[in-house]
XYZ file of C-alpha atoms in Angstrom:
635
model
C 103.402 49.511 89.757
C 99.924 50.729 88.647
C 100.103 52.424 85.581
C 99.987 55.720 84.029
C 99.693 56.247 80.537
C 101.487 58.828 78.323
C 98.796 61.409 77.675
C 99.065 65.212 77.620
C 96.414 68.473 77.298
C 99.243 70.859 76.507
C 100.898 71.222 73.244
C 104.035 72.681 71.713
C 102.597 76.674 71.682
C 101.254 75.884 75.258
C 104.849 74.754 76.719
C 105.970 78.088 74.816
C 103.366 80.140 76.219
C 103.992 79.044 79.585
C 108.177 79.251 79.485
C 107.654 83.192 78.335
C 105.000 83.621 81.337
C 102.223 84.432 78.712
C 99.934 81.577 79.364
C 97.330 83.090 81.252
C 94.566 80.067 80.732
C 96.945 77.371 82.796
C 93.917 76.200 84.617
C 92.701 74.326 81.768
C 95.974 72.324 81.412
C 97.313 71.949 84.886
C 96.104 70.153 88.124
C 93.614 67.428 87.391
C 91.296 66.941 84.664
C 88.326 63.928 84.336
C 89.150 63.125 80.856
C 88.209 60.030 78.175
C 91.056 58.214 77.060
C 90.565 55.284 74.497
C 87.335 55.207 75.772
C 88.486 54.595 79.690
C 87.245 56.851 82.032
C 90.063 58.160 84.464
C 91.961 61.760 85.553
C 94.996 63.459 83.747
C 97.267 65.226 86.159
C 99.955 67.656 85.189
C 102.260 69.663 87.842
C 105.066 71.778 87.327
C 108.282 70.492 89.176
C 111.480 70.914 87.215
C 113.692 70.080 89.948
C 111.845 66.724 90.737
C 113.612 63.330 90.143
C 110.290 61.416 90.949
C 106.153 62.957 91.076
C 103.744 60.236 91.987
C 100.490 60.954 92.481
C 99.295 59.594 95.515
C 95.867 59.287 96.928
C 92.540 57.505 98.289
C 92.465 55.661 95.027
C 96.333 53.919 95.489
C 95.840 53.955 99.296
C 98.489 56.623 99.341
C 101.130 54.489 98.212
C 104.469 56.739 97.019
C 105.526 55.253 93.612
C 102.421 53.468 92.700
C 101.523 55.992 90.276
C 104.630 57.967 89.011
C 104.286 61.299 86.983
C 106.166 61.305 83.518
C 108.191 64.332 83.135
C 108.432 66.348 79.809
C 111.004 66.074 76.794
C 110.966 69.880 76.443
C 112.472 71.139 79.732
C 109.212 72.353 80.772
C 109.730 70.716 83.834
C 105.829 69.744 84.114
C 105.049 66.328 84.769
C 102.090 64.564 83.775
C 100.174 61.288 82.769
C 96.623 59.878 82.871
C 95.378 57.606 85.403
C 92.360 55.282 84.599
C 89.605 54.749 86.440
C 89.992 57.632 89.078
C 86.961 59.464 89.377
C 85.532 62.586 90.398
C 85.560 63.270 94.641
C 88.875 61.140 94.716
C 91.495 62.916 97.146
C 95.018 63.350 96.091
C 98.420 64.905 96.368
C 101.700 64.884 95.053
C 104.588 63.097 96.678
C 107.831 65.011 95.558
C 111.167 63.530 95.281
C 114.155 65.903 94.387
C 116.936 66.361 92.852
C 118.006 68.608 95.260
C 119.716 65.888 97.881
C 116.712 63.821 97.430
C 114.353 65.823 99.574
C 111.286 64.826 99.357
C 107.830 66.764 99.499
C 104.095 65.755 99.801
C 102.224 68.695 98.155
C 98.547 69.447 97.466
C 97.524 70.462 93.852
C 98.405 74.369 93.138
C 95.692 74.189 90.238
C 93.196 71.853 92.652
C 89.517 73.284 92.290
C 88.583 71.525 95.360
C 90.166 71.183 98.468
C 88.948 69.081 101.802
C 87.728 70.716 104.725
C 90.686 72.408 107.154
C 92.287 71.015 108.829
C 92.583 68.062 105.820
C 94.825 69.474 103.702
C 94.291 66.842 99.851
C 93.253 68.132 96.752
C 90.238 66.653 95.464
C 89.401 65.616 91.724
C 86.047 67.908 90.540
C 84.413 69.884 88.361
C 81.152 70.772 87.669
C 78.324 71.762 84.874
C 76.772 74.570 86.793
C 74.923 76.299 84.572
C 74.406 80.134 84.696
C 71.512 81.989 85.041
C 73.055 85.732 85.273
C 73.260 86.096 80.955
C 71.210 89.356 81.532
C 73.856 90.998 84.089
C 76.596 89.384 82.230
C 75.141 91.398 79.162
C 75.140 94.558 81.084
C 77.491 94.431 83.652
C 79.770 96.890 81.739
C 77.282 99.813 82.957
C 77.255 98.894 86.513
C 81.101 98.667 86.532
C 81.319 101.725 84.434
C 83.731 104.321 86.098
C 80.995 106.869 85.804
C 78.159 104.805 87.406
C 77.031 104.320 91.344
C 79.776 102.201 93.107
C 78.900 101.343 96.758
C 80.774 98.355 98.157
C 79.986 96.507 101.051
C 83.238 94.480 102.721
C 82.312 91.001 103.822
C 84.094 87.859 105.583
C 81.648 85.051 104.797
C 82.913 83.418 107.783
C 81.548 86.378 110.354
C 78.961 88.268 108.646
C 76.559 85.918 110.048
C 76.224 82.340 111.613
C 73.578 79.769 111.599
C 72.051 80.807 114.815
C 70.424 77.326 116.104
C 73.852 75.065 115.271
C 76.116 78.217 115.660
C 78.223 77.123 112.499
C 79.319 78.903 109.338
C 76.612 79.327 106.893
C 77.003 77.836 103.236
C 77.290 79.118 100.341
C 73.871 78.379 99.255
C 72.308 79.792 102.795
C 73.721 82.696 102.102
C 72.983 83.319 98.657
C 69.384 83.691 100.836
C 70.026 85.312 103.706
C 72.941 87.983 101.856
C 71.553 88.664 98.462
C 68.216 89.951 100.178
C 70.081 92.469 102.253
C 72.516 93.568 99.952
C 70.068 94.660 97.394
C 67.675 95.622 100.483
C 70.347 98.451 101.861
C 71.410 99.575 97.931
C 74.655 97.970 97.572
C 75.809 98.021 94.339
C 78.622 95.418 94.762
C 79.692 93.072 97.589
C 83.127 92.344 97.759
C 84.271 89.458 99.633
C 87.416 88.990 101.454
C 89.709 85.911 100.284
C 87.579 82.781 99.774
C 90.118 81.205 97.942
C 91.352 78.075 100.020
C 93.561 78.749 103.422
C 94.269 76.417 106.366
C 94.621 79.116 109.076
C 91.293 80.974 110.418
C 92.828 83.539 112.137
C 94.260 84.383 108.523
C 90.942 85.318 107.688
C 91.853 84.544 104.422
C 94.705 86.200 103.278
C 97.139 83.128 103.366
C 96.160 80.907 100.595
C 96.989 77.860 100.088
C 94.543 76.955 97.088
C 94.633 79.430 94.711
C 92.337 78.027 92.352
C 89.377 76.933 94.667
C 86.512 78.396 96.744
C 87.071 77.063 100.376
C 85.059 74.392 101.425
C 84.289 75.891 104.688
C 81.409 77.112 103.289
C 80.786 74.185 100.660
C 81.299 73.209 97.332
C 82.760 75.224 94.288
C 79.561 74.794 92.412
C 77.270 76.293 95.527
C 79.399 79.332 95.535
C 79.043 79.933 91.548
C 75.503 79.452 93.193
C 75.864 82.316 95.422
C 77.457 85.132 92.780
C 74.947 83.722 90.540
C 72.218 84.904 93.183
C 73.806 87.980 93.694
C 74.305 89.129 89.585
C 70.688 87.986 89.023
C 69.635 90.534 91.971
C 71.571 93.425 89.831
C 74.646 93.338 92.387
C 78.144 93.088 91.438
C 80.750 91.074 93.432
C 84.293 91.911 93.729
C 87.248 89.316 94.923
C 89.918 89.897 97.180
C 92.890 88.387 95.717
C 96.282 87.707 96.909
C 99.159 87.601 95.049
C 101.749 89.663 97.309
C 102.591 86.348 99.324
C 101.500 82.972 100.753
C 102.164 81.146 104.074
C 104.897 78.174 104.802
C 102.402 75.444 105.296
C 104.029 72.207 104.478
C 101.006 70.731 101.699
C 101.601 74.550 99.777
C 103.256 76.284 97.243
C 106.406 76.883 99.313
C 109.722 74.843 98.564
C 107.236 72.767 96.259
C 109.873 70.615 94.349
C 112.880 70.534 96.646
C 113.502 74.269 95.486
C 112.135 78.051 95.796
C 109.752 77.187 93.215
C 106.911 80.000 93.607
C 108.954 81.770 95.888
C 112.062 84.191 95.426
C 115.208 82.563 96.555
C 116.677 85.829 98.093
C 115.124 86.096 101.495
C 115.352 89.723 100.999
C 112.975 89.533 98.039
C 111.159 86.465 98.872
C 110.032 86.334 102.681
C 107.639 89.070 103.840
C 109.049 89.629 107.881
C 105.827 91.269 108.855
C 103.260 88.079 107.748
C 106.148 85.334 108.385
C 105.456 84.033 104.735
C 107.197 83.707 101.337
C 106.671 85.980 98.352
C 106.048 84.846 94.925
C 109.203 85.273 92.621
C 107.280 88.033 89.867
C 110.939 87.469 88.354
C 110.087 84.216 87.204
C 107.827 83.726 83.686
C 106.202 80.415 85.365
C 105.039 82.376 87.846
C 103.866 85.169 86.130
C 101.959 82.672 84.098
C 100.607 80.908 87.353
C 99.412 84.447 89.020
C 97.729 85.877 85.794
C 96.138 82.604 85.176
C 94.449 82.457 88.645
C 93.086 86.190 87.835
C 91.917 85.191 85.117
C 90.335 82.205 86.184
C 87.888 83.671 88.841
C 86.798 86.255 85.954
C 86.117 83.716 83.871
C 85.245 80.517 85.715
C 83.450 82.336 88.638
C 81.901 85.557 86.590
C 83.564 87.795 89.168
C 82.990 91.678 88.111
C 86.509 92.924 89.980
C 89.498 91.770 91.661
C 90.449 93.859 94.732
C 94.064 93.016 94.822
C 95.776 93.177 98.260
C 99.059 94.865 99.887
C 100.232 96.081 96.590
C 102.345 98.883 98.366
C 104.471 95.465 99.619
C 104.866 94.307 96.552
C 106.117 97.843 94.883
C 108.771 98.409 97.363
C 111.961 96.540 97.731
C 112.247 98.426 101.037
C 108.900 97.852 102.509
C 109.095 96.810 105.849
C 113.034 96.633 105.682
C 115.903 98.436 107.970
C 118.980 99.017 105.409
C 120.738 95.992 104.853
C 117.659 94.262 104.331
C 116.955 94.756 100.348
C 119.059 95.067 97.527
C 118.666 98.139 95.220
C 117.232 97.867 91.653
C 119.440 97.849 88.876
C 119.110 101.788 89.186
C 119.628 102.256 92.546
C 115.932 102.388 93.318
C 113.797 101.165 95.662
C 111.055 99.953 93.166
C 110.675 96.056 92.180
C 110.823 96.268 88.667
C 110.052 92.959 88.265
C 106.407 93.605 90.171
C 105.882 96.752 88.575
C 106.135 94.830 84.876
C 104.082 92.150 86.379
C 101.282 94.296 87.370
C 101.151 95.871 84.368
C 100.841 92.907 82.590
C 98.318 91.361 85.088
C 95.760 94.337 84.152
C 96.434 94.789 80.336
C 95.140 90.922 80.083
C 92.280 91.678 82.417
C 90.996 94.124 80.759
C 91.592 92.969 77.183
C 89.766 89.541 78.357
C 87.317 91.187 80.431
C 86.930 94.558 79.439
C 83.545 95.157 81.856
C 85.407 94.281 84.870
C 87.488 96.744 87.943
C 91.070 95.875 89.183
C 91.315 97.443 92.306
C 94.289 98.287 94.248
C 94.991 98.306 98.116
C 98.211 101.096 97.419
C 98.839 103.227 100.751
C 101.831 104.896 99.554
C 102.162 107.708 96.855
C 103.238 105.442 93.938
C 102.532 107.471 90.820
C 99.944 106.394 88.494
C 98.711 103.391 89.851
C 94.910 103.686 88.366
C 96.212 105.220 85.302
C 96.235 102.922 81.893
C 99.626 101.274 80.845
C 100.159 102.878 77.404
C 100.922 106.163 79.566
C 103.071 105.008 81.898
C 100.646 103.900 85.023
C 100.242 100.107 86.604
C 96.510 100.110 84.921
C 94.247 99.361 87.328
C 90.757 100.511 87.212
C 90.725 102.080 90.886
C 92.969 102.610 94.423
C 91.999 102.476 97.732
C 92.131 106.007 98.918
C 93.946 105.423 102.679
C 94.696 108.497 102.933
C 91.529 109.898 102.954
C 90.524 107.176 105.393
C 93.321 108.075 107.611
C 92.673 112.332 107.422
C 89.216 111.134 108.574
C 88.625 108.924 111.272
C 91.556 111.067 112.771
C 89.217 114.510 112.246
C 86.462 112.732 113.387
C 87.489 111.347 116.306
C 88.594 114.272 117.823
C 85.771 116.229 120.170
C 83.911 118.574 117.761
C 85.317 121.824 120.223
C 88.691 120.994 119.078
C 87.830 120.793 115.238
C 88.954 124.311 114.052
C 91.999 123.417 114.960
C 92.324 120.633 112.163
C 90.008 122.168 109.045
C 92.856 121.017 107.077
C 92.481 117.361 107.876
C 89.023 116.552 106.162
C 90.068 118.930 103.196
C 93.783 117.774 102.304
C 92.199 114.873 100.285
C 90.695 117.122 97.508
C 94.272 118.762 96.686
C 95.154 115.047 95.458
C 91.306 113.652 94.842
C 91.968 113.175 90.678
C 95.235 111.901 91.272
C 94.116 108.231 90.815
C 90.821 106.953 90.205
C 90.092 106.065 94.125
C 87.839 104.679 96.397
C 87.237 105.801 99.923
C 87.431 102.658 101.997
C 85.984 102.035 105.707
C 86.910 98.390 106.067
C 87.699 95.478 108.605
C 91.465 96.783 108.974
C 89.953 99.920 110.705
C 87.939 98.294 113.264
C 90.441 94.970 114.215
C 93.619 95.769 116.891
C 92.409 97.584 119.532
C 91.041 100.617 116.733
C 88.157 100.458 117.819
C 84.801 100.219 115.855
C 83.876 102.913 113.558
C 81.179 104.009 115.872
C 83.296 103.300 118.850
C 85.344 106.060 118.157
C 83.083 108.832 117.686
C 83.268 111.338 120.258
C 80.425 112.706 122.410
C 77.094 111.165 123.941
C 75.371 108.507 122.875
C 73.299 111.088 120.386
C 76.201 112.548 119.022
C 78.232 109.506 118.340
C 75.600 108.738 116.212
C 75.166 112.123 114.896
C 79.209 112.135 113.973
C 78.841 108.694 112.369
C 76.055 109.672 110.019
C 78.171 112.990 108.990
C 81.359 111.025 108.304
C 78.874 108.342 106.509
C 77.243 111.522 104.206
C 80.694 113.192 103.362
C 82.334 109.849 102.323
C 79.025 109.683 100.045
C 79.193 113.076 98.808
C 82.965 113.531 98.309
C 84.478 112.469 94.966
C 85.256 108.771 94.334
C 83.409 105.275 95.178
C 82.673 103.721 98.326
C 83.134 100.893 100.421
C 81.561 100.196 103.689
C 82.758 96.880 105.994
C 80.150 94.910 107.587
C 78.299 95.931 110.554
C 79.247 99.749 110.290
C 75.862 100.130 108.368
C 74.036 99.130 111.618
C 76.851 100.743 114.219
C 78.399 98.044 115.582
C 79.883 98.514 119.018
C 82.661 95.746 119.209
C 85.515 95.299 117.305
C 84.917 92.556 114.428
C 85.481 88.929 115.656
C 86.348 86.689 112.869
C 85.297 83.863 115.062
C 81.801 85.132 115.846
C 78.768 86.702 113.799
C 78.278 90.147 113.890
C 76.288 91.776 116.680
C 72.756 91.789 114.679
C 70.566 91.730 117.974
C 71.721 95.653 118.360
C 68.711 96.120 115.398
C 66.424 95.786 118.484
C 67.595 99.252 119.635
C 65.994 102.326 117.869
C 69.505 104.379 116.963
C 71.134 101.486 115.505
C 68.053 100.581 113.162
C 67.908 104.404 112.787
C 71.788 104.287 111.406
C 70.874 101.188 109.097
C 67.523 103.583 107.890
C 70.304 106.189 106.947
C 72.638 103.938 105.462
C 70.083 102.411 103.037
C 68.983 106.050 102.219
C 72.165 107.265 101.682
C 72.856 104.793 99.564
C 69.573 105.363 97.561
C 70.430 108.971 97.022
C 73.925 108.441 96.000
C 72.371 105.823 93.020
C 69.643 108.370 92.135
C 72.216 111.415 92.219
C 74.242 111.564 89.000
C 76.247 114.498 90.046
C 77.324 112.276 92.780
C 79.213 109.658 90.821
C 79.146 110.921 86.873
C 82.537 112.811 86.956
C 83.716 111.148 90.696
C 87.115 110.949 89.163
C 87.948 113.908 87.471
C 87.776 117.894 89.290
C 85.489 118.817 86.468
C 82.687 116.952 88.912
C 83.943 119.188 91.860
C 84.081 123.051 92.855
C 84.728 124.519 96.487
C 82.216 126.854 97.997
C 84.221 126.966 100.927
C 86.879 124.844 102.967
C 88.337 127.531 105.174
C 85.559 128.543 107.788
C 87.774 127.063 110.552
C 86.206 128.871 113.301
C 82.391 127.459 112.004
C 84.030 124.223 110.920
C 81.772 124.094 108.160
C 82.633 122.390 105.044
C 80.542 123.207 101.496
C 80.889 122.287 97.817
C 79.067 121.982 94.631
C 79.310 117.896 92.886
C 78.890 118.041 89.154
C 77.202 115.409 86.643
C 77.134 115.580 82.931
C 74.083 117.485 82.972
C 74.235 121.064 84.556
C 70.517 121.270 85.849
C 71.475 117.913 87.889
C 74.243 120.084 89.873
C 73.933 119.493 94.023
C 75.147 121.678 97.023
C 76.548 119.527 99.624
C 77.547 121.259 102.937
C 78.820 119.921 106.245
C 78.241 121.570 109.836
C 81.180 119.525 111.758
C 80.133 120.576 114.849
C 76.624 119.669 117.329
C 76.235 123.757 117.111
C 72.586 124.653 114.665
C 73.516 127.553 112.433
C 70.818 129.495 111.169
C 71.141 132.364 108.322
C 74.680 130.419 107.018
C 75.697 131.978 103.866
C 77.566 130.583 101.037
C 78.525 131.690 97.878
C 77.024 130.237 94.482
C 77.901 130.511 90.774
C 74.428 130.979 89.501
C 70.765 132.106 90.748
C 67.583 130.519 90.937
C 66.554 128.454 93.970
C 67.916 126.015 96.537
C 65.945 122.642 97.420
C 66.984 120.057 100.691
C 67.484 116.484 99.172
C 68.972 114.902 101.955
C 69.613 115.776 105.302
C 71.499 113.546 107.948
C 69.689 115.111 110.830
C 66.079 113.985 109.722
C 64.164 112.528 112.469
C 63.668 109.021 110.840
C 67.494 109.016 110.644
C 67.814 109.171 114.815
C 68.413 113.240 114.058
C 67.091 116.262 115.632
C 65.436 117.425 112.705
C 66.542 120.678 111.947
C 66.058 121.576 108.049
C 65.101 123.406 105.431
C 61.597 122.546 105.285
C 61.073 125.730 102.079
C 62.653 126.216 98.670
C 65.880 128.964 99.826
C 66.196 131.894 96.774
C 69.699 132.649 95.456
C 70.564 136.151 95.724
C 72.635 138.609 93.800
C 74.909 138.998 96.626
C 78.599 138.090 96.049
C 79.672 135.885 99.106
C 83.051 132.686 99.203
C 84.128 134.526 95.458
C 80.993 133.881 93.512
C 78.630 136.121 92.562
C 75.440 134.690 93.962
C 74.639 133.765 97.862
C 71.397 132.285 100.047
C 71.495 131.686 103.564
C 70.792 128.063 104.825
C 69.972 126.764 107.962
C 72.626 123.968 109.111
C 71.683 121.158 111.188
C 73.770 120.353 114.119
C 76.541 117.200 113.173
C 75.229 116.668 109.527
C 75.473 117.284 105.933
C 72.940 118.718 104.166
C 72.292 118.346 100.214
C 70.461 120.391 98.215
C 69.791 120.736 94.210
C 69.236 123.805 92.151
C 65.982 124.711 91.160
């Protein structure tokens, strides 16, 4: 037998750390480190197992021989094996055959801490690590600004694996061709942030991401972990943030991942009806478990600090809250007070942001919540989950359902696209367009505007300008900026050749522009989450279906008038109530002529009158462009 000497990284306040699911830096002790060890060159492994009878490391280097180099397990009943192995070096494939205790099942598993993985569908870990060295000190320095809660926060949604293929060799593009090819349009179009959906290891395409198998490793469909520290790297040094989407609701049954690791429901929960999702067909961690716990925070944690991400977008939270979710009765087991909440999750999620944002205190946690789960962006000492934002679904719900219906029939539903502001400073949310709207036979954003050809594209610019102008960030999914016409295709790039057609590189005009004049627009984003940055005008002219409000910054003089003329009808001599006189100026107006519009505005300075009008004491009478939203700022 080869051997394996005694050697360990972890010491006595480690194991303790770890055993009370407080070690949130595991990463540095487990998986497999290159490491000196009287003065031989070679790998330390460590893997958590406690139900194992046997862990041998088994790879390229020991022609995958079981036994040849066998794991020594822990005095302390950590249950982590471990053991240095000389001479292994860095690019050497591995994984770890499992004998248990449990009738002597055995298990051939790849590395849960692995920072490399091979290429689907190979399934070993791979020895690695890397000296890239960072070039983004200036945005790291300042970062806390652009993440601010009270700065400009315009997301766009990408799948690396879709946004765009090499177009000669019709492969995926790497990490390093797209720190090129995505950096330049980001910052082009006035992103503030890109957030990109899983890239954290997965064996199953059509997952598109969101069943991991490596939690602790960039997938190498795209290259190696050092190209895409490359690629954020590009993206912070072009002044653009980049949020993660991270998974920690659940994770798939593949045979080389975390599930039934050691012979046991080791990551998962051994109660089906807490620890397999029905929906996904996969297993659900066990949040009751302080290993765990330790395991989930420490992979947060590790892609803030390893990868300098600025936010983690953290997925199907609403599955993890709910004991119920997804369940007929008889399906879940009540709380210890009869409730449907996981207590366990709600304790882990709190715990999950308070070391975030101690740690990394110029960072966003953002959650994808679609129930009414109280206090979910609120901070922990009062009570809430403490994450920085939530997805606002209803909002997206209220509105593609307004907007798809034909603008003759929208009087009918005023109350649709002006529910959301009776719960807008609820939570700190963002209003999110993104790839589960346009997958499943939903159509494509565009797609589902009503109307000609004109119109559609007249709707989508209106929807586009009151997402921008009503409280809260944004986030856009790829190819909506441009209009796409198909549904997204995971397996294909999107459909850029539609730039050769006037509206569509109109819509992309508007896009960048209305994401210029949301960053250049204080009153737009200062007080986004609080109803001191927002003040009707007027949400009940059903019969008009006209829309209008005032947004508020810090500064008073900054104040804009934003109103919305829902239907392709011009209205001329519109009045609407203000709080103060002086003058009205057009900033913006969707229906511009370089925007694919008709051009319809208000080409002169409008005077505010001392004529009481919507319960204010002041008035002027604007002219409304057909389909669009206008914004104007005091003078």
């Amino acid at each position: 037998m080869a051997q394996v000497k005694p050697y360990s990284l972890f010491t006595e306040f480690d194991i303790n750390l770890f055993k009370s699911g407080k070690h949130f830096r595991l990463y540095e002790k487990m998986g497999s480190h290159l490491v000196t060890v009287d003065g031989i060159d070679g790998v330390y492994f460590a893997v958590w197992a406690p139900t194992a009878k046997q862990v041998s490391v088994i790879g390229d280097f020991n022609y995958w021989m079981e036994g040849e180099h066998q794991l020594n397990v822990r005095w302390d009943s950590s249950g982590i094996w471990e053991g240095f192995i000389p001479l292994v070096e860095k690019g050497a494939t591995y994984k770890y055959k499992i004998q248990s205790n449990n009738n002597d099942i055995k298990t051939e598993k790849a590395d849960p801490y692995a920072r490399r993985y091979e290429h689907n569908p190979n399934t070993a870990s791979i020895v690695w690590d890397d000296d890239y060295k960072w070039k983004d000190k200036n945005w790291m320095k300042t970062r806390k600004t652009h993440n601010a809660i009270d700065a400009p926060y315009s997301v766009y949604e990408v799948h690396l694996g879709s946004w765009k293929r090499h177009p000669e060799e019709d492969r995926f593009m790497s990490y390093y061709e797209l720190a090129d090819d995505l950096v330049t349009y980001v910052k082009d179009m006035n992103f503030t942030h890109v957030e990109l959906m899983p890239i954290m290891e997965f064996p199953y395409d059509p997952s598109w991401g969101y069943q991991i198998t490596g939690y602790f490793a960039p997938t190498s469909r795209f290259g190696y972990p050092e190209e895409f520290k490359f690629l954020v790297d590009k993206l912070h040094q072009a002044g653009i943030g980049i949020i993660l989407d991270w998974v920690p609701s659940h994770f798939p049954e593949d045979p080389h991942g975390l599930g039934f690791f050691d012979g046991s429901n080791l990551y998962e929960h051994p109660d089906k009806r807490k620890g397999y999702h029905q929906d996904w067909k996969s297993l659900i961690f066990n949040y009751e478990r302080n290993e765990v716990r330790s395991f989930l925070i420490s992979n947060a944690v590790f892609w803030l600090d390893q990868y300098h991400a600025d936010g983690l977008r953290v997925d199907a939270v609403a599955s993890m809250l709910f004991l119920d979710y997804s369940r007929e009765d008889g399906q879940w087991e009540p709380n210890i007070y009869g409730g449907r909440e996981n207590l366990a999750v709600i304790s882990f999620l709190k715990e999950l942001n308070e070391e975030v944002y101690a740690s990394f205190p110029d960072v966003q946690t953002i959650a994808e919540e679609s129930t009414a789960f109280p206090m979910v962006s609120k901070p922990t000492f009062v009570g809430g989950l403490g994450f920085g934002m939530k997805w606002m679904m209803g909002w997206m719900h209220d509105t593609l359902e307004y907007f798809g219906k034909d603008p003759v029939y929208r009087k009918y539903h005023q109350n649709d696209i002006t529910f959301s502001l009776a719960y807008a400073f609820t939570e700190n949310f963002m209003l999110p367009l993104s790839h589960d709207e346009v997958v499943y036979g939903k159509n494509s954003i565009l797609g589902r505007m009503p109307g000609d050809e004109w119109q559609r594209f007249a709707n989508l610019r209106l929807l586009y300008g009151y997402m921008f102008t009503h409280p809260g960030t944004k986030l856009l999914f790829m190819g909506g900026e441009f209009g796409q016409y198909n549904e997204w295709n995971f397996q294909e790039s999107l459909d850029w050749n539609l730039l050769e057609f006037k509206p569509h590189q109109d819509l992309l005009n508007y896009y960048k522009a209305l994401n210029g004049i949301y960053k250049n627009t204080p009153a737009l984003y200062e007080k986004g989450f609080s109803g001191e940055g927002f003040e009707w005008v007027s949400y009940d002219d059903h019969e008009n279906c006209v829309i209008s409000y005032i947004r508020k910054g810090y500064k008073e003089e900054e104040h804009v008038v934003v109103v919305c003329n829902l239907t392709p009808t011009v209205r001329e001599h519109y009045k609407i109530g203000l709080p103060t006189k002086g003058k009205l100026a057009e900033i913006f107006n969707s229906d511009d002529k370089a925007f694919g519009g008709s051009g319809v505005s208000n080409t002169k300075q409008i005077t505010i009158k001392k004529s009481p009008w919507n319960g204010k004491d002041y008035s002027a009478e604007l002219t409304l462009p057909p389909l669009a939203v206008t914004i104007f700022k005091f003078k």
